Coordinates of C-alpha atoms in Angstrom, one line a residue:
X171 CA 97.4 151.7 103.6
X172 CA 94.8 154.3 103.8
X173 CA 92.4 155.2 100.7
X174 CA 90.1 157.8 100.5
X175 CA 88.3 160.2 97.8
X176 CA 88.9 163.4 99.4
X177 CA 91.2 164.9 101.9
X178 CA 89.0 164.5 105.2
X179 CA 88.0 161.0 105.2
X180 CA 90.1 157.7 105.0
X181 CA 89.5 154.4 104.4
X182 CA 88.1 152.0 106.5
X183 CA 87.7 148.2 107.0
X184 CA 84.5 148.1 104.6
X185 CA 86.8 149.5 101.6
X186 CA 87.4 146.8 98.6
X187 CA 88.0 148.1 95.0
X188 CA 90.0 151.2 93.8
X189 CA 87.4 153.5 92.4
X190 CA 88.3 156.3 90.6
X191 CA 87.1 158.8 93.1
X192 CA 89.4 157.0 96.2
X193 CA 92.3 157.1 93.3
X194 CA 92.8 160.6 93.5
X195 CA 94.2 161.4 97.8
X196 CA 94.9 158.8 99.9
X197 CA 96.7 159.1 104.2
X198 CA 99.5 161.5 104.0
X199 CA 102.7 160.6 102.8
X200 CA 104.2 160.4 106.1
X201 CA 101.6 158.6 107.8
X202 CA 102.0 155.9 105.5
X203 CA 105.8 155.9 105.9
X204 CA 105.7 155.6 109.4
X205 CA 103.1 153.1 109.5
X206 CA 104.7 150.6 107.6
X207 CA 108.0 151.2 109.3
X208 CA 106.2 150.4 112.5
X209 CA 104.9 146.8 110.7
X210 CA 108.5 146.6 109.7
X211 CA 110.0 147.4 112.7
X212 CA 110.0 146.0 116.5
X213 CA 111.1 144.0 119.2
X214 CA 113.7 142.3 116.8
X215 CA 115.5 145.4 116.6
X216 CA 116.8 144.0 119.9
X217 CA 118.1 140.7 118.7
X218 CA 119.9 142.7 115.5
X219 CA 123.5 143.2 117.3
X220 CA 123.7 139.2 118.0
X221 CA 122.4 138.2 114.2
X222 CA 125.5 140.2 113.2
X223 CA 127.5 138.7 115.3
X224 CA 126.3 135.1 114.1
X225 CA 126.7 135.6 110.3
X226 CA 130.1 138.6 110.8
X227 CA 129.6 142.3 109.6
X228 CA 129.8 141.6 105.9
X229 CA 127.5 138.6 105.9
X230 CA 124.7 140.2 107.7
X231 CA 125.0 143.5 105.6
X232 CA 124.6 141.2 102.4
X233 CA 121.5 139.2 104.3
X234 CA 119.9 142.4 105.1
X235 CA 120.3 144.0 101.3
X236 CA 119.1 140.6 99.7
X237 CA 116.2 141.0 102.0
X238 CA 115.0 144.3 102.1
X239 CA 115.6 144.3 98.1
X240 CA 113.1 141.4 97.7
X241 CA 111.1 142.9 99.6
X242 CA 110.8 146.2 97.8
X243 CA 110.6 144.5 94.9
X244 CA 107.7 142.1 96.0
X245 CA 105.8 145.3 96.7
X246 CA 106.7 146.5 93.5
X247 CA 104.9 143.6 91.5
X248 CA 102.0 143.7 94.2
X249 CA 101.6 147.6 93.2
X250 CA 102.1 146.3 89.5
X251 CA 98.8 144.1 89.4
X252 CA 96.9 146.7 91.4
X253 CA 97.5 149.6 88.6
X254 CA 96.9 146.9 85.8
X255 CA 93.7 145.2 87.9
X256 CA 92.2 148.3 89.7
X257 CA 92.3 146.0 93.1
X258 CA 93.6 147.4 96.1
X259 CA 93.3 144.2 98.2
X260 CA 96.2 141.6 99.1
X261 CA 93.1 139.0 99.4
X262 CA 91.3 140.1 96.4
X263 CA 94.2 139.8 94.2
X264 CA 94.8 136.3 95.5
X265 CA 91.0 135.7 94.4
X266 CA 91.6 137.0 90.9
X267 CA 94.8 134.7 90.7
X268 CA 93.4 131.6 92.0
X269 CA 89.9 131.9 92.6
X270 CA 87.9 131.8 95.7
X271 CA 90.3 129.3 97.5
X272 CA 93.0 132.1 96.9
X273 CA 91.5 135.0 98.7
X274 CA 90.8 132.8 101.4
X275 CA 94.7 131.4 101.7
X276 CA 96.0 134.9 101.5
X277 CA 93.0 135.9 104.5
X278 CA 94.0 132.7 106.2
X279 CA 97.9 133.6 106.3
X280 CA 97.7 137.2 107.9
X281 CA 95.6 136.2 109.8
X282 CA 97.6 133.5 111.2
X283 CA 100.5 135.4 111.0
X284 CA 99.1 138.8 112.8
X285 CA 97.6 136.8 115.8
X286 CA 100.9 135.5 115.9
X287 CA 102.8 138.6 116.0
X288 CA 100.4 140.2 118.3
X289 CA 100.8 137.2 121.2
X290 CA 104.5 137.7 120.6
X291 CA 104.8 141.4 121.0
X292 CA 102.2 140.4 124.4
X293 CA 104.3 138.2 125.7
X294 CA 107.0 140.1 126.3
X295 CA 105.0 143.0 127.3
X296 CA 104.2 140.5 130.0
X297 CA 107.4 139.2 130.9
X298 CA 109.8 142.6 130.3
X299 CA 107.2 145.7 131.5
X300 CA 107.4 144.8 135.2
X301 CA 110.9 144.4 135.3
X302 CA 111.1 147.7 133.2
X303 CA 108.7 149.4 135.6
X304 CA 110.9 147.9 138.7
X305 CA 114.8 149.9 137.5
X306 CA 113.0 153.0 137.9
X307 CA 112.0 152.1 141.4
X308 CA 114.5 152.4 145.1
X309 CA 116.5 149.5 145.4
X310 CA 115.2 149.0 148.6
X311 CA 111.8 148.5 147.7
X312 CA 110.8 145.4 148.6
X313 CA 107.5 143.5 148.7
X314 CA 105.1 142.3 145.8
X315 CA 103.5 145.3 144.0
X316 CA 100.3 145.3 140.7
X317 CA 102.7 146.4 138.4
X318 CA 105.0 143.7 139.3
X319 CA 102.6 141.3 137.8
X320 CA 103.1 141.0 134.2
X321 CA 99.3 139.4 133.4
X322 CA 97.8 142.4 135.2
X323 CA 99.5 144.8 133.7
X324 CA 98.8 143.4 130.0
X325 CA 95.4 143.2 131.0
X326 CA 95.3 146.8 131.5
X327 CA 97.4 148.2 128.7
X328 CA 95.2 145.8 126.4
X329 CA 92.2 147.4 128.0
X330 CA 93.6 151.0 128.6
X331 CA 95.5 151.7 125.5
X332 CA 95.5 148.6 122.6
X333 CA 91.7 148.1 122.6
X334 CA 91.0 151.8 121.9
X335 CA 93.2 152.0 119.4
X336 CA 92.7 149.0 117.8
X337 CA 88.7 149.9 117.7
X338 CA 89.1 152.9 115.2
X339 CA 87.8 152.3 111.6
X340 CA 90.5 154.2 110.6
X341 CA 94.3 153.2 109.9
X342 CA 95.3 156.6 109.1
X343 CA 94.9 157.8 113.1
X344 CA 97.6 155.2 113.5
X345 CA 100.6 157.0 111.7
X346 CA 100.6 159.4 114.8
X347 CA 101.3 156.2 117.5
X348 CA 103.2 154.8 114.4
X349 CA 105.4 157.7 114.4
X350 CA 106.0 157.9 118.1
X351 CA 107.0 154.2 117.8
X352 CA 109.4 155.4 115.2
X353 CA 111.5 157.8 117.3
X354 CA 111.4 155.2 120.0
X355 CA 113.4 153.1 118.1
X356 CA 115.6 156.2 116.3
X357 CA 115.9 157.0 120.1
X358 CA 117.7 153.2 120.8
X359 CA 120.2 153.2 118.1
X360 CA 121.0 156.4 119.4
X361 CA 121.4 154.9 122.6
X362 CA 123.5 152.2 121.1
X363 CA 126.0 154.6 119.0
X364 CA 126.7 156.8 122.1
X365 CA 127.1 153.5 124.5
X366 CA 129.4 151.7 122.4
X367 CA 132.3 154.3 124.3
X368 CA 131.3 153.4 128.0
X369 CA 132.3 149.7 128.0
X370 CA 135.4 148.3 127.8
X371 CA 136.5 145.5 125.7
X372 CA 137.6 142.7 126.9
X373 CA 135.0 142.3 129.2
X374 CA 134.5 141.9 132.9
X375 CA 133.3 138.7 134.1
X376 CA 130.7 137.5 136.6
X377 CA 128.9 141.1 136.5
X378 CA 126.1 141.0 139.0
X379 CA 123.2 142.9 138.0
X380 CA 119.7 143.5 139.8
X381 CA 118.8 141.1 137.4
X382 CA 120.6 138.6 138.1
X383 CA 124.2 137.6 137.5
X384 CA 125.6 137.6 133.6
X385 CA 128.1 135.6 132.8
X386 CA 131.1 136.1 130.1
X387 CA 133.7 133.2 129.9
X388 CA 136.6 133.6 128.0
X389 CA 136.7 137.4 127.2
X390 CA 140.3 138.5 125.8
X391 CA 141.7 141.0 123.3
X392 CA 141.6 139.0 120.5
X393 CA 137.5 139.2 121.2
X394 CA 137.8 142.5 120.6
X395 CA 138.3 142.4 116.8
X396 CA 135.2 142.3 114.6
X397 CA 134.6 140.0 112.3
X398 CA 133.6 140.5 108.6
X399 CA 132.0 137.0 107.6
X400 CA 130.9 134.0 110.5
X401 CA 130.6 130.9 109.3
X402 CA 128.6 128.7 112.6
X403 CA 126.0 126.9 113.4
X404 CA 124.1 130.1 114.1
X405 CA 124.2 131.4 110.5
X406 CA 121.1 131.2 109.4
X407 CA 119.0 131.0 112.6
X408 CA 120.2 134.2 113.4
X409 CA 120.5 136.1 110.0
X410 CA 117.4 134.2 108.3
X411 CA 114.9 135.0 111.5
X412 CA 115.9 138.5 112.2
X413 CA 115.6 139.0 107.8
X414 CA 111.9 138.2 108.2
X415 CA 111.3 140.9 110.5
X416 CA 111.2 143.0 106.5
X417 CA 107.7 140.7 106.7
X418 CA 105.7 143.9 107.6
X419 CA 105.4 145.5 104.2
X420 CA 103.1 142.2 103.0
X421 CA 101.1 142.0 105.8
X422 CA 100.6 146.2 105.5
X423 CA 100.0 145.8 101.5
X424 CA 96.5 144.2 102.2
X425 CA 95.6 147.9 101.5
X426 CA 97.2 149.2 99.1
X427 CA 97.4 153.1 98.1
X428 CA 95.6 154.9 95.2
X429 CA 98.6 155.6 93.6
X430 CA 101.2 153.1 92.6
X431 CA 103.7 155.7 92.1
X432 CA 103.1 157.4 95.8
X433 CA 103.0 153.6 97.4
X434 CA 106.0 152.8 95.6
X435 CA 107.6 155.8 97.0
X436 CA 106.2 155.1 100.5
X437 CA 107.6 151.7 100.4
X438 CA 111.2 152.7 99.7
X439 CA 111.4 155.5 101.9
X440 CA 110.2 153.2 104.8
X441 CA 112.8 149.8 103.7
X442 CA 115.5 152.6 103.2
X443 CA 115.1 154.2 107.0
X444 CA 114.4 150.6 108.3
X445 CA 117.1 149.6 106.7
X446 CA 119.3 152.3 108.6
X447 CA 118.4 151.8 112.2
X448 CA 118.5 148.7 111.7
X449 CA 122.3 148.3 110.4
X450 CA 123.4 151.4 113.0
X451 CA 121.9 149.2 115.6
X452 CA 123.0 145.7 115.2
X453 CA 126.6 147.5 114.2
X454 CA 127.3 150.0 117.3
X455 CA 125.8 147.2 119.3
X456 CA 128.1 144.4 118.5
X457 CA 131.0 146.3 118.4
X458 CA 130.3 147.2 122.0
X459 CA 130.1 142.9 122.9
X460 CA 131.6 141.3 120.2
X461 CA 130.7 137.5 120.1
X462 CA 129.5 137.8 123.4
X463 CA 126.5 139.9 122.5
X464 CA 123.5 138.7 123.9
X465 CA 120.6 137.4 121.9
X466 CA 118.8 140.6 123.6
X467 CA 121.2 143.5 123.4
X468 CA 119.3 145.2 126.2
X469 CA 120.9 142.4 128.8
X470 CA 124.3 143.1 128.3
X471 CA 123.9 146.9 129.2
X472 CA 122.1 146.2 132.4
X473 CA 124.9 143.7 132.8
X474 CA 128.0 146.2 132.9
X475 CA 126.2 149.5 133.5
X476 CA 123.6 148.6 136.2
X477 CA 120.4 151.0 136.5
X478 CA 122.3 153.6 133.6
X479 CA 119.2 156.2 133.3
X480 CA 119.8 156.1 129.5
X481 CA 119.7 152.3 129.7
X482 CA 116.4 152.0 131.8
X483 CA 114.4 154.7 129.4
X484 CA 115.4 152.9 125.8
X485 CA 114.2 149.6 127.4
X486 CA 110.7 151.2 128.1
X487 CA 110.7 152.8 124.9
X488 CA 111.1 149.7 123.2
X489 CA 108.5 148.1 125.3
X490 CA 106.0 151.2 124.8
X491 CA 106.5 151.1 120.8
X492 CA 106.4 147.3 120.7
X493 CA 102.8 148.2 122.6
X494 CA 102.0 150.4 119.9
X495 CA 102.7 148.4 117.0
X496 CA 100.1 145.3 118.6
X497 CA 96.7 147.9 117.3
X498 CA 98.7 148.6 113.7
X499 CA 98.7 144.7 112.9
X500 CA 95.6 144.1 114.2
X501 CA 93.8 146.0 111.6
X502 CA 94.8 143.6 108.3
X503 CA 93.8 140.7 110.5
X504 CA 90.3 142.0 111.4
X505 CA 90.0 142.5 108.4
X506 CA 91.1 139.3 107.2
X507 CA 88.5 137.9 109.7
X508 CA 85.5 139.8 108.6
X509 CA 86.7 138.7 105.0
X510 CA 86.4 135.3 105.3
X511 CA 83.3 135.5 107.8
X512 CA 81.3 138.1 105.8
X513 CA 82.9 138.6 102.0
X514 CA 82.9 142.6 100.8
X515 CA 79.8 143.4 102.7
X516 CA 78.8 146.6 103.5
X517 CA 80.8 148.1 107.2
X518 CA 79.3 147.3 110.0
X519 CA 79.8 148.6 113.8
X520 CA 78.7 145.8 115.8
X521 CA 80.5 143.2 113.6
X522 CA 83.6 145.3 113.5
X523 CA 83.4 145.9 117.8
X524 CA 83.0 142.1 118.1
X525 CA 85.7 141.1 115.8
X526 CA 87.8 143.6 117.5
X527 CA 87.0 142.2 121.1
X528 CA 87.5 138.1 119.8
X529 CA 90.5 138.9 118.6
X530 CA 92.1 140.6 121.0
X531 CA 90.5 138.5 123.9
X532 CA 92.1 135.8 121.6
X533 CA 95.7 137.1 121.4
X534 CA 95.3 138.2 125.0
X535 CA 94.6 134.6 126.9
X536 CA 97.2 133.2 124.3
X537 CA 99.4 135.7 125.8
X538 CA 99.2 134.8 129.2
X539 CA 98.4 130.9 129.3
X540 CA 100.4 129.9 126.9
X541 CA 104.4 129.9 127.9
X542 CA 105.9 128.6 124.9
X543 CA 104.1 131.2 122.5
X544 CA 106.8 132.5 121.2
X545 CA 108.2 129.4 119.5
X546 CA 105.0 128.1 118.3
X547 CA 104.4 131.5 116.4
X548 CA 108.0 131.0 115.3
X549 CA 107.3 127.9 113.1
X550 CA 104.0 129.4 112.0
X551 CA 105.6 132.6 110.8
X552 CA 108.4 130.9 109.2
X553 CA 105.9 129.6 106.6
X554 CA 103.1 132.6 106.5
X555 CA 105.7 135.2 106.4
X556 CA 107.7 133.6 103.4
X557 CA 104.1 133.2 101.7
X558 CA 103.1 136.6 102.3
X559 CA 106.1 138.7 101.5
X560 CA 107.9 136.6 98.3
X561 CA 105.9 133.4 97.4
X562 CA 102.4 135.1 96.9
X563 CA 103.1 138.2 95.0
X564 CA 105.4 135.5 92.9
X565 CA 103.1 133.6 92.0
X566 CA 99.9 136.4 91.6
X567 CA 102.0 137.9 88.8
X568 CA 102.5 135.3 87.2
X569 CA 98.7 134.2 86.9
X570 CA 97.7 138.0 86.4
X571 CA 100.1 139.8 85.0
X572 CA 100.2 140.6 81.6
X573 CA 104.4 140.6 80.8
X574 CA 105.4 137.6 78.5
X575 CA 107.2 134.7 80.5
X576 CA 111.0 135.7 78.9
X577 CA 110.3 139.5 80.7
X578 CA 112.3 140.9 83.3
X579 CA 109.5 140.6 86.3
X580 CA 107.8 137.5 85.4
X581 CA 111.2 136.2 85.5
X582 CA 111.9 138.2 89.0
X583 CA 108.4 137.0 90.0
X584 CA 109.7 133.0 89.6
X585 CA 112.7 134.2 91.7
X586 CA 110.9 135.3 94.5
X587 CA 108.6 132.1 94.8
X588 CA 112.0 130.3 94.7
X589 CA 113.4 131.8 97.4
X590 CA 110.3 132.4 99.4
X591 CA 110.1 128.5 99.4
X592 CA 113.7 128.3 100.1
X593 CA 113.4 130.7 103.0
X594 CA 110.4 129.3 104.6
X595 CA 111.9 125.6 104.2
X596 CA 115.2 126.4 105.8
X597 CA 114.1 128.5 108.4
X598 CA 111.3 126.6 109.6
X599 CA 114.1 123.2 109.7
X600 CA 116.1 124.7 111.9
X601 CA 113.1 125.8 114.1
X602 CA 112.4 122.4 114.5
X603 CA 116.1 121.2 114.4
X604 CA 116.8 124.1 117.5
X605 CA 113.8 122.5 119.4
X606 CA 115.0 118.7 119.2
X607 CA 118.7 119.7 119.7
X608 CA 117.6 121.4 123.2
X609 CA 115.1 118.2 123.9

């Protein structure tokens, strides 16, 4: 987050220690709140409604509480360390826990793990913006078009609109796009509560859309009757992958605020309204579909109510704050890059420009050249995200924290790198299990 020393300048890439003079203001409480909701958030608010459906009502309300609960609490002991240590740095408390080789894993992982989530968030900027862009249009229309071509259009919105936000020094700017991203997503669950009235249940089948033609087998009444706990095969593939989407607060806590009191209070306002879209979402929208939710909610509206104005503007919502979130993460992993290629130097512009450029031009031609991108990042951030959010502030605490071993955190600390390892283990199994099972 941002950290400044007085109420007209914020802090920028080349800020590495807490002084006493930056301890004293720091970004406004709200543009903190929305910025880390918008790391929180994103496209996965889309997949929410079928994760519910794949562990029941019950079980994915007790995933989402273990989750988000950790993940405050991993926070907590990250904030913990910086009051104690006077470091405001995710990678320069990994170097005071292990060393050199520890700031450099921590750089390493958000990096990894940033990239990752921007080629994601590209990639279906690429495949879903032309077909958003189409609904809008006659049916009639006919004929290839430039925004009908997804690698143009991400080649201009990365050029138009990522680039020059992503080229500010400055994170606190970003709690204005962060907060329009926000109220895109307030704006879908909206969406979802008011829509769960206009289809009926059980549903029609063979519904022919301008998308295609969506298929429901077997729909009855007895479908029609939530369930409170699923026990299948897509437990925890669905409930486990659609938890790490809490990842954001780690890979935001690179930065952390002057104040461990004010962060702390940042952190659970943002879980706490996360946390409430998140449940009104994947609620309203699987008891609007039932077990026949699709994996992306958005489908199975265009399936039953075809070119629905409500419809077509919460699916370029999503897209626009999905775009919005890409310049947000790419600031901790420039400057995880410049970390590892240049230490605490001083700031510089043209090494700050050219990281900028690399690693966008990067996550751009990964983007478009590569198809399976999203399943490659999937493995990768099954592991980094784990590390970032529960195994690392574990295990910092423990080598720097100054509680007895028999105390409450150290013992909450051993619990997280437990289950972090757990986590990351299971989840990235069935990654690979999914991908042989298909084979």
């Amino acid at each position: 987050m941002s950290i400044n020393g007085n109420a007209n300048t914020e802090v920028t890439d080349a800020t590495p220690l807490l002084s006493n003079q930056s301890r004293s203001k720091g970004a406004s409480f709200a543009s903190s709140v929305f910025n880390l909701m918008n790391a929180i958030m994103g496209s996965g608010i889309l997949g929410l409604a079928y994760a519910m459906a794949s562990t029941g009502i019950v079980g994915f309300c007790v995933l989402l509480v273990l989750v988000s609960s950790l993940a405050g609490y991993s926070i907590h002991l990250l904030l913990k360390l910086c009051d104690q240590t006077g470091i405001n740095s995710y990678e320069d408390l990994g170097g005071r826990a292990l060393q050199k080789p520890g700031k450099v894993l921590v750089a390493v992982a958000i990096l990894i793990q940033n990239v990752g989530a921007m080629s994601s968030y590209l990639f279906i900027l690429k495949s879903e913006l032309p077909a958003a862009i189409t609904s809008f249009l006659s049916p009639d229309q006919s004929g290839q078009t430039w925004y009908q071509d997804g690698r143009l259009l991400l080649i201009l919105i990365t050029l138009c609109v990522i680039l020059p936000l992503a080229i500010l020094p400055k994170i606190g700017f970003l709690g204005y796009t962060s907060s329009l991203a926000f109220f895109f997503m307030l704006y879908f669950a909206i969406v979802v509560v008011v829509k769960k009235w206009s289809i009926p249940c059980p549903l029609p089948q063979n519904v022919t859309t301008f998308l295609g033609v969506y298929q429901v087998s077997n729909s009855s009444d007895s479908d029609c009757t939530p369930k409170l706990f699923v026990i299948s095969s897509r437990l925890l593939s669905g409930g486990l992958r659609r938890g790490r989407k809490l990842k954001g607060q780690a890979c935001l806590s690179h930065k952390l605020t002057p104040s461990k009191a004010r962060m702390q209070n940042v952190t659970n306002v943002s879980i706490s309204l996360s946390f409430l879209v998140y449940l009104v979402s994947a609620l309203f929208g699987y008891l609007t579909f039932y077990a026949h939710v699709d994996s992306e909610l958005l489908l199975g509206y265009d399936a039953y109510m075809p070119r629905d104005i409500l419809v077509m503007t919460v699916r370029l919502a999503i897209l626009i704050a999905v775009l919005l979130t890409v310049p947000l993460i790419h600031f901790p992993a420039r400057k995880a890059t410049i970390l590892l290629l240049r230490g605490n130097r001083p700031f510089s512009w043209p090494i700050h420009i050219t990281t900028t450029v690399v690693i966008l031009g990067t996550v751009l031609m990964l983007a478009i050249f590569v198809p399976d991108i999203r399943n490659v990042f999937g493995v990768v951030g099954s592991t980094t995200s784990s590390c970032l959010l529960f195994v690392f502030p574990g295990i910092f605490y423990l080598k720097i924290g100054r509680q007895p071993l028999p105390s409450f955190d150290s013992v909450g600390a051993m619990a997280l790198v437990v289950f972090g390892l757990i986590m990351g283990i299971i989840s990235f199994s069935i990654i690979i299990f999914t991908w042989i099972q298909s084979s």
